[in-house]
């Protein structure tokens, strides 16, 4: 939904205008506190307009934002209608509209509810006579029902869609994770068997190139060694995948894992003249985890951030304790008591092509000439084994990428 921002803006703007008009029309201006009420109504209704303009697209698309706007607008409109002493009819119809829209499953259903509501309003409030002879208040209220209905329908349909997108992503991830788990176990077996012959090839190639003086042969032997070393790298990643399945969960400091991944990446960071901006890594972050594995997952993310960055770029790492996971396992079973640690890694590198985003965590997906495509798949598997998630987003071409890792906090509970 590329136009989500502008359609929200237009409908929220219309909603605000029509409510303010109803207020101006319905509340006597000489009444007590008129100006204060008008100003607070305008401020409360105007805030979402500013938010819609400035908040990032992924926050705007989240079901949380849409639900908050839906409930917030419904609540403010109820107060404004009460101030304007709108007829009981309008009130009832408006409540019907909110409930109906909240329960509806699609835009079409919501619009049907809007149609029924406006017919009800028409039947109740239309005074016999020509349409134009109806009082202004009648048309304002009629317009209000339609604007409110369209805005609510839009929000409700988008919130529904965002929820099912979240659920679909999570389910797809589970399938990917299971595939990766069996693939990892099998691949690790094969890799284990290939390791010995590969070592023999490398050692023999080295021995032969030390013995020969024929330049052509030295070149060929050099290529054999290079390619065998590359196979060795792939084998290492594959063997690591297999090891993920056997990790042990002990009380671990997540912040320390991040620090040790940063330390390991130190030489590369200095070589690429990258600046690191970190926060929240000084405070211990207790999780149930395998510290080597968590550090390995963070290293994979850092490695990608370094490789995507230009010389002199910046990598920001922020660790915070947060109250809820980014991806809900089951929307009806959210426990708001659950606490999570959230690590955000933002680089100022090349960014991610939107068409690559759905494939990023798939095993063997790579856009690099000599990449293995196992870094993110392995990192995700490790974090999933810790009941956590990794989310990736692009900040735009050439503007960098953001990876968010969430792991449940330990909170002193037994493992
Ligand atoms: P590899 O690094 O071997 O390619 P990964 O699984 O680690 O494998 O990464 C898969 C792909 O995801 C990369 O090839 C790259 O296209 C993309 N990617 C991962 N991290 C970033 C990042 N920080 N910036 C841009 N692209 C990234």
Coordinates of C-alpha atoms and ligand atoms in Angstrom, one line a residue:
X1 CA 0.0 0.0 0.0
X2 CA 2.3 2.7 -1.2
X3 CA -0.4 5.4 -0.8
X4 CA -1.2 4.6 2.8
X5 CA 0.4 7.8 4.1
X6 CA -1.5 10.2 1.8
X7 CA -4.8 8.4 2.2
X8 CA -4.5 8.5 6.0
X9 CA -3.5 12.1 5.8
X10 CA -6.5 13.1 3.6
X11 CA -9.1 11.2 5.7
X12 CA -7.7 12.3 9.0
X13 CA -7.7 15.9 7.7
X14 CA -11.3 15.6 6.6
X15 CA -12.3 13.9 9.9
X16 CA -10.7 16.7 11.8
X17 CA -12.3 19.5 9.7
X18 CA -15.8 18.0 9.9
X19 CA -15.6 17.5 13.6
X20 CA -14.4 21.0 14.2
X21 CA -17.2 22.3 12.0
X22 CA -19.7 20.3 14.0
X23 CA -18.2 21.7 17.2
X24 CA -18.4 25.3 15.8
X25 CA -21.9 24.8 14.6
X26 CA -23.2 22.9 17.7
X27 CA -21.5 24.6 20.7
X28 CA -22.5 28.2 21.4
X29 CA -19.5 30.4 21.1
X30 CA -20.3 32.5 24.2
X31 CA -20.5 29.3 26.3
X32 CA -17.9 28.8 29.0
X33 CA -14.5 27.4 27.9
X34 CA -15.4 27.4 24.2
X35 CA -11.9 28.5 23.1
X36 CA -10.1 26.1 25.3
X37 CA -12.3 23.2 24.1
X38 CA -11.9 24.2 20.5
X39 CA -8.1 24.5 20.9
X40 CA -7.7 21.2 22.7
X41 CA -9.9 19.4 20.1
X42 CA -7.9 20.9 17.3
X43 CA -4.6 19.9 19.0
X44 CA -5.7 16.4 19.7
X45 CA -7.1 15.8 16.2
X46 CA -4.1 17.5 14.6
X47 CA -1.5 15.4 16.4
X48 CA -2.2 12.3 14.2
X49 CA -1.8 14.5 11.1
X50 CA 1.7 15.4 12.2
X51 CA 2.5 11.8 13.1
X52 CA 1.2 10.5 9.8
X53 CA 3.6 12.9 8.0
X54 CA 6.7 12.1 10.1
X55 CA 6.7 8.6 11.4
X56 CA 8.6 5.9 9.4
X57 CA 6.6 3.8 7.0
X58 CA 7.0 0.6 8.9
X59 CA 5.6 2.2 12.1
X60 CA 2.7 3.6 10.1
X61 CA 2.0 0.2 8.6
X62 CA 2.0 -1.5 12.0
X63 CA -1.3 -2.7 13.3
X64 CA -0.5 -1.0 16.7
X65 CA -0.5 2.5 15.1
X66 CA -3.6 1.8 13.1
X67 CA -5.5 0.4 16.1
X68 CA -4.4 3.4 18.2
X69 CA -5.5 5.9 15.6
X70 CA -8.9 4.1 15.3
X71 CA -9.5 4.0 19.0
X72 CA -8.1 7.6 19.5
X73 CA -10.3 9.1 16.8
X74 CA -13.4 7.2 18.0
X75 CA -12.8 8.5 21.5
X76 CA -12.1 12.1 20.5
X77 CA -15.1 12.2 18.2
X78 CA -17.4 10.9 21.0
X79 CA -16.2 13.7 23.3
X80 CA -16.6 16.3 20.5
X81 CA -20.1 15.1 19.7
X82 CA -21.1 15.2 23.3
X83 CA -19.9 18.8 23.6
X84 CA -21.8 19.7 20.4
X85 CA -24.8 18.0 22.0
X86 CA -25.4 16.1 18.8
X87 CA -28.7 14.3 18.7
X88 CA -29.0 10.8 20.3
X89 CA -29.5 9.4 16.8
X90 CA -26.1 10.5 15.6
X91 CA -24.5 9.2 18.8
X92 CA -26.1 5.8 18.4
X93 CA -25.3 5.5 14.8
X94 CA -21.7 6.5 15.4
X95 CA -21.3 3.9 18.0
X96 CA -22.9 1.3 15.7
X97 CA -20.4 2.4 13.0
X98 CA -17.4 2.0 15.3
X99 CA -18.5 -1.5 16.5
X100 CA -19.4 -2.6 13.0
X101 CA -16.2 -1.4 11.5
X102 CA -14.1 -3.0 14.3
X103 CA -15.8 -6.3 13.7
X104 CA -15.8 -6.2 9.9
X105 CA -13.2 -8.2 8.0
X106 CA -12.8 -6.2 4.8
X107 CA -13.1 -2.8 3.3
X108 CA -16.2 -3.7 1.5
X109 CA -18.0 -4.9 4.6
X110 CA -17.0 -1.7 6.4
X111 CA -18.4 0.4 3.6
X112 CA -21.6 -1.6 3.7
X113 CA -21.9 -0.8 7.4
X114 CA -21.3 2.9 6.6
X115 CA -24.0 2.7 4.0
X116 CA -26.5 1.1 6.4
X117 CA -25.5 3.7 9.1
X118 CA -26.0 6.6 6.9
X119 CA -29.4 5.3 5.7
X120 CA -30.4 4.9 9.3
X121 CA -29.3 8.5 10.0
X122 CA -31.2 9.7 7.0
X123 CA -34.4 7.9 8.0
X124 CA -34.2 9.3 11.5
X125 CA -33.1 12.8 11.0
X126 CA -34.3 13.9 7.5
X127 CA -37.1 16.4 7.8
X128 CA -39.7 16.3 5.0
X129 CA -39.0 19.0 2.4
X130 CA -36.4 19.7 -0.2
X131 CA -32.9 18.4 0.4
X132 CA -31.4 21.9 0.5
X133 CA -33.9 23.0 3.1
X134 CA -32.3 20.7 5.7
X135 CA -30.4 22.5 8.4
X136 CA -26.6 22.8 7.9
X137 CA -26.2 20.6 11.0
X138 CA -27.9 17.7 9.2
X139 CA -25.5 17.8 6.3
X140 CA -22.5 18.3 8.5
X141 CA -23.5 15.2 10.6
X142 CA -24.3 13.2 7.4
X143 CA -20.8 14.1 6.0
X144 CA -19.3 13.3 9.4
X145 CA -20.7 9.7 9.3
X146 CA -19.2 9.2 5.8
X147 CA -15.8 10.6 6.6
X148 CA -15.6 8.7 9.9
X149 CA -16.8 5.5 8.2
X150 CA -14.2 5.8 5.4
X151 CA -11.4 6.6 7.9
X152 CA -12.4 3.8 10.2
X153 CA -12.8 1.3 7.4
X154 CA -9.4 2.2 6.0
X155 CA -7.8 1.8 9.4
X156 CA -9.6 -1.4 10.3
X157 CA -8.8 -3.0 6.9
X158 CA -5.2 -2.0 7.2
X159 CA -4.8 -3.2 10.8
X160 CA -6.3 -6.5 9.8
X161 CA -3.9 -6.7 6.8
X162 CA -0.9 -5.8 9.0
X163 CA -1.9 -8.4 11.5
X164 CA -2.2 -11.1 8.9
X165 CA 1.1 -10.0 7.3
X166 CA 2.8 -10.3 10.7
X167 CA 1.3 -13.8 11.2
X168 CA 2.2 -14.9 7.7
X169 CA 5.8 -13.7 8.1
X170 CA 6.0 -15.5 11.4
X171 CA 4.5 -18.8 10.0
X172 CA 6.8 -18.6 7.0
X173 CA 9.7 -18.0 9.2
X174 CA 8.8 -21.1 11.2
X175 CA 8.7 -23.3 8.1
X176 CA 12.0 -21.8 6.9
X177 CA 13.5 -22.5 10.4
X178 CA 12.4 -26.1 10.3
X179 CA 13.7 -26.5 6.8
X180 CA 17.0 -24.9 7.9
X181 CA 17.2 -27.1 10.9
X182 CA 16.9 -30.4 8.9
X183 CA 19.1 -28.9 6.2
X184 CA 21.7 -27.9 8.8
X185 CA 21.8 -31.3 10.4
X186 CA 22.2 -33.1 7.0
X187 CA 24.6 -30.5 5.6
X188 CA 26.7 -30.7 8.8
X189 CA 27.1 -34.5 8.3
X190 CA 28.1 -34.1 4.7
X191 CA 30.4 -31.2 5.6
X192 CA 32.1 -33.3 8.2
X193 CA 32.8 -36.0 5.7
X194 CA 34.1 -33.5 3.1
X195 CA 36.4 -31.7 5.6
X196 CA 39.1 -34.4 5.7
X197 CA 39.5 -34.8 1.8
X198 CA 39.4 -31.0 1.4
X199 CA 42.2 -30.6 3.9
X200 CA 44.2 -33.2 2.0
X201 CA 43.7 -31.3 -1.3
X202 CA 44.8 -28.1 0.3
X203 CA 47.9 -29.5 2.0
X204 CA 48.9 -31.4 -1.2
X205 CA 48.4 -28.3 -3.4
X206 CA 50.6 -26.4 -1.0
X207 CA 53.2 -29.1 -1.0
X208 CA 53.2 -29.4 -4.8
X209 CA 53.5 -25.6 -5.3
X210 CA 56.4 -25.5 -2.9
X211 CA 58.2 -28.2 -5.0
X212 CA 57.5 -27.0 -8.5
X213 CA 59.2 -24.3 -10.4
X214 CA 57.0 -24.4 -13.5
X215 CA 55.2 -21.0 -13.5
X216 CA 52.0 -22.4 -15.3
X217 CA 51.7 -25.1 -12.7
X218 CA 52.3 -22.7 -9.8
X219 CA 49.4 -20.6 -11.1
X220 CA 47.1 -23.6 -11.3
X221 CA 48.1 -24.9 -7.9
X222 CA 47.4 -21.4 -6.5
X223 CA 43.9 -21.5 -7.9
X224 CA 43.3 -24.9 -6.4
X225 CA 44.3 -23.6 -3.0
X226 CA 42.2 -20.5 -3.4
X227 CA 39.1 -22.5 -4.4
X228 CA 39.7 -25.1 -1.7
X229 CA 40.0 -22.3 0.9
X230 CA 36.7 -20.9 -0.3
X231 CA 35.1 -24.4 0.0
X232 CA 36.6 -24.5 3.5
X233 CA 34.8 -21.2 4.4
X234 CA 31.5 -22.6 3.1
X235 CA 32.1 -25.8 5.1
X236 CA 32.7 -23.8 8.2
X237 CA 29.4 -21.9 7.9
X238 CA 27.5 -25.2 7.2
X239 CA 29.1 -26.9 10.2
X240 CA 28.1 -23.9 12.3
X241 CA 24.5 -24.3 11.1
X242 CA 24.5 -27.9 12.4
X243 CA 25.9 -26.8 15.8
X244 CA 23.1 -24.3 16.3
X245 CA 20.7 -27.2 16.9
X246 CA 22.7 -28.3 19.9
X247 CA 23.1 -25.0 21.7
X248 CA 22.8 -24.8 25.6
X249 CA 20.7 -22.1 27.3
X250 CA 22.3 -20.6 30.4
X251 CA 21.8 -17.3 32.1
X252 CA 23.8 -15.0 29.8
X253 CA 24.5 -11.3 29.4
X254 CA 23.2 -10.2 25.9
X255 CA 25.1 -6.9 26.1
X256 CA 28.3 -8.8 26.7
X257 CA 27.7 -11.0 23.6
X258 CA 27.2 -7.8 21.6
X259 CA 30.4 -6.3 23.0
X260 CA 32.4 -9.5 22.2
X261 CA 31.0 -9.5 18.6
X262 CA 32.1 -5.8 18.3
X263 CA 35.6 -6.7 19.7
X264 CA 36.0 -9.5 17.1
X265 CA 34.9 -7.1 14.3
X266 CA 37.4 -4.4 15.6
X267 CA 40.1 -4.9 13.0
X268 CA 37.7 -4.8 10.1
X269 CA 35.9 -1.8 11.5
X270 CA 39.2 0.1 11.8
X271 CA 40.3 -1.0 8.4
X272 CA 37.1 0.3 6.8
X273 CA 37.4 3.5 9.0
X274 CA 33.9 3.0 10.3
X275 CA 32.5 4.8 13.3
X276 CA 30.6 2.9 15.9
X277 CA 27.9 4.6 17.9
X278 CA 26.7 2.3 20.7
X279 CA 24.2 2.7 23.5
X280 CA 22.8 0.5 26.2
X281 CA 25.7 -2.0 26.1
X282 CA 27.0 -1.0 29.6
X283 CA 24.0 -2.4 31.4
X284 CA 23.8 -6.2 31.8
X285 CA 20.9 -7.7 29.8
X286 CA 20.1 -11.1 31.3
X287 CA 18.7 -13.6 28.8
X288 CA 18.6 -17.4 28.7
X289 CA 21.1 -18.1 26.0
X290 CA 24.3 -19.5 24.6
X291 CA 26.8 -16.7 24.6
X292 CA 29.0 -18.0 21.8
X293 CA 26.1 -18.5 19.6
X294 CA 24.5 -15.1 20.3
X295 CA 27.8 -13.5 19.6
X296 CA 28.1 -15.5 16.4
X297 CA 24.6 -14.2 15.3
X298 CA 25.5 -10.6 16.1
X299 CA 28.9 -11.0 14.3
X300 CA 27.0 -12.1 11.2
X301 CA 24.9 -8.9 11.3
X302 CA 27.9 -6.8 12.0
X303 CA 29.9 -8.4 9.2
X304 CA 27.1 -7.6 6.7
X305 CA 26.8 -4.0 8.0
X306 CA 30.6 -3.6 7.6
X307 CA 30.5 -5.1 4.1
X308 CA 27.6 -2.9 3.0
X309 CA 29.2 0.3 4.4
X310 CA 31.4 2.7 2.6
X311 CA 34.6 3.7 4.0
X312 CA 34.0 6.2 6.8
X313 CA 30.4 5.2 7.4
X314 CA 28.7 4.8 10.7
X315 CA 27.2 1.7 12.4
X316 CA 24.7 2.4 15.3
X317 CA 24.0 -0.2 17.9
X318 CA 21.3 0.4 20.5
X319 CA 20.2 -2.1 23.2
X320 CA 17.0 -1.4 25.1
X321 CA 14.7 -3.3 27.3
X322 CA 11.2 -3.4 25.8
X323 CA 7.8 -4.6 26.8
X324 CA 6.7 -6.5 23.9
X325 CA 8.0 -8.5 20.9
X326 CA 8.1 -7.0 17.5
X327 CA 6.5 -10.1 16.0
X328 CA 3.6 -11.6 17.9
X329 CA 3.4 -15.3 17.9
X330 CA -0.4 -15.3 18.3
X331 CA -2.1 -12.0 18.4
X332 CA -4.6 -13.1 21.0
X333 CA -2.0 -14.5 23.4
X334 CA 0.2 -11.4 23.8
X335 CA 1.6 -11.2 27.2
X336 CA 2.3 -7.5 27.9
X337 CA 4.2 -8.6 31.0
X338 CA 6.8 -10.3 28.8
X339 CA 9.9 -8.2 28.6
X340 CA 12.4 -8.4 25.7
X341 CA 15.8 -7.0 24.9
X342 CA 15.9 -5.3 21.6
X343 CA 19.1 -4.7 19.8
X344 CA 18.9 -2.4 16.8
X345 CA 21.8 -2.3 14.3
X346 CA 21.7 0.5 11.8
X347 CA 24.3 1.0 9.1
X348 CA 24.8 3.7 6.6
X349 CA 25.6 1.3 3.8
X350 CA 24.1 0.4 0.5
X351 CA 20.6 -0.4 1.8
X352 CA 18.6 -3.5 0.7
X353 CA 16.8 -3.7 -2.6
X354 CA 13.0 -4.1 -1.7
X355 CA 12.8 -7.2 -3.9
X356 CA 15.5 -8.9 -1.9
X357 CA 13.8 -8.3 1.5
X358 CA 11.6 -11.4 1.5
X359 CA 14.6 -13.6 0.6
X360 CA 17.2 -12.2 3.0
X361 CA 16.9 -15.0 5.6
X362 CA 16.7 -17.9 3.1
X363 CA 19.7 -20.2 3.3
X364 CA 22.1 -19.6 0.4
X365 CA 20.5 -16.3 -0.6
X366 CA 23.3 -13.9 -1.4
X367 CA 23.9 -10.8 -3.6
X368 CA 27.7 -10.9 -3.0
X369 CA 30.2 -12.3 -5.5
X370 CA 31.8 -14.6 -2.9
X371 CA 29.0 -14.7 -0.3
X372 CA 27.7 -18.0 1.1
X373 CA 24.2 -16.7 1.9
X374 CA 24.4 -18.5 5.2
X375 CA 25.1 -15.6 7.6
X376 CA 21.5 -14.3 8.1
X377 CA 19.9 -17.8 7.9
X378 CA 22.2 -19.0 10.7
X379 CA 21.7 -15.8 12.7
X380 CA 18.0 -16.1 12.5
X381 CA 18.1 -19.7 13.5
X382 CA 20.2 -18.9 16.5
X383 CA 17.9 -16.1 17.7
X384 CA 14.8 -18.3 17.1
X385 CA 16.4 -21.0 19.3
X386 CA 16.4 -18.2 22.0
X387 CA 12.7 -17.6 21.3
X388 CA 13.5 -14.3 19.7
X389 CA 13.2 -12.7 16.2
X390 CA 15.2 -10.7 13.7
X391 CA 13.6 -8.1 11.5
X392 CA 15.2 -6.5 8.6
X393 CA 14.3 -3.2 6.8
X394 CA 16.0 -1.0 4.3
X395 CA 16.4 2.8 5.0
X396 CA 16.4 3.3 1.2
X397 CA 18.9 2.8 -1.6
X398 CA 22.3 4.1 -0.5
X399 CA 20.9 5.1 3.0
X400 CA 21.6 1.9 4.9
X401 CA 19.8 -1.0 6.5
X402 CA 18.3 -1.7 9.9
X403 CA 18.3 -5.1 11.7
X404 CA 16.3 -5.5 14.9
X405 CA 17.1 -8.5 17.2
X406 CA 14.7 -9.3 20.0
X407 CA 15.3 -11.9 22.7
X408 CA 13.1 -12.5 25.8
X409 CA 14.6 -11.2 29.1
X410 CA 15.3 -13.7 31.8
X411 CA 13.7 -11.7 34.7
X412 CA 15.1 -14.0 37.3
X413 CA 12.8 -16.9 36.2
X414 CA 14.1 -20.4 36.2
X415 CA 15.2 -21.7 32.8
Ligands
LIG1 P1 26.2 -13.3 2.6 O1 26.8 -12.2 3.5 O2 27.2 -14.5 2.5 O3 25.8 -12.8 1.3 P2 24.0 -13.3 4.4 O4 22.9 -14.3 4.7 O5 24.7 -12.8 5.6 O6 24.9 -13.9 3.3 O7 23.3 -12.1 3.7 C1 22.4 -12.3 2.6 C2 22.3 -11.0 1.8 O8 21.5 -10.0 2.5 C3 23.5 -10.3 1.4 O9 24.1 -10.9 0.3 C4 23.1 -8.9 1.2 O10 22.5 -8.8 -0.1 C5 21.9 -8.7 2.1 N1 22.3 -8.0 3.3 C6 22.5 -8.5 4.6 N2 22.8 -7.5 5.4 C7 22.8 -6.3 4.7 C8 23.1 -5.0 5.1 N3 23.4 -4.6 6.3 N4 23.0 -4.0 4.1 C9 22.7 -4.4 2.8 N5 22.4 -5.7 2.4 C10 22.5 -6.6 3.4

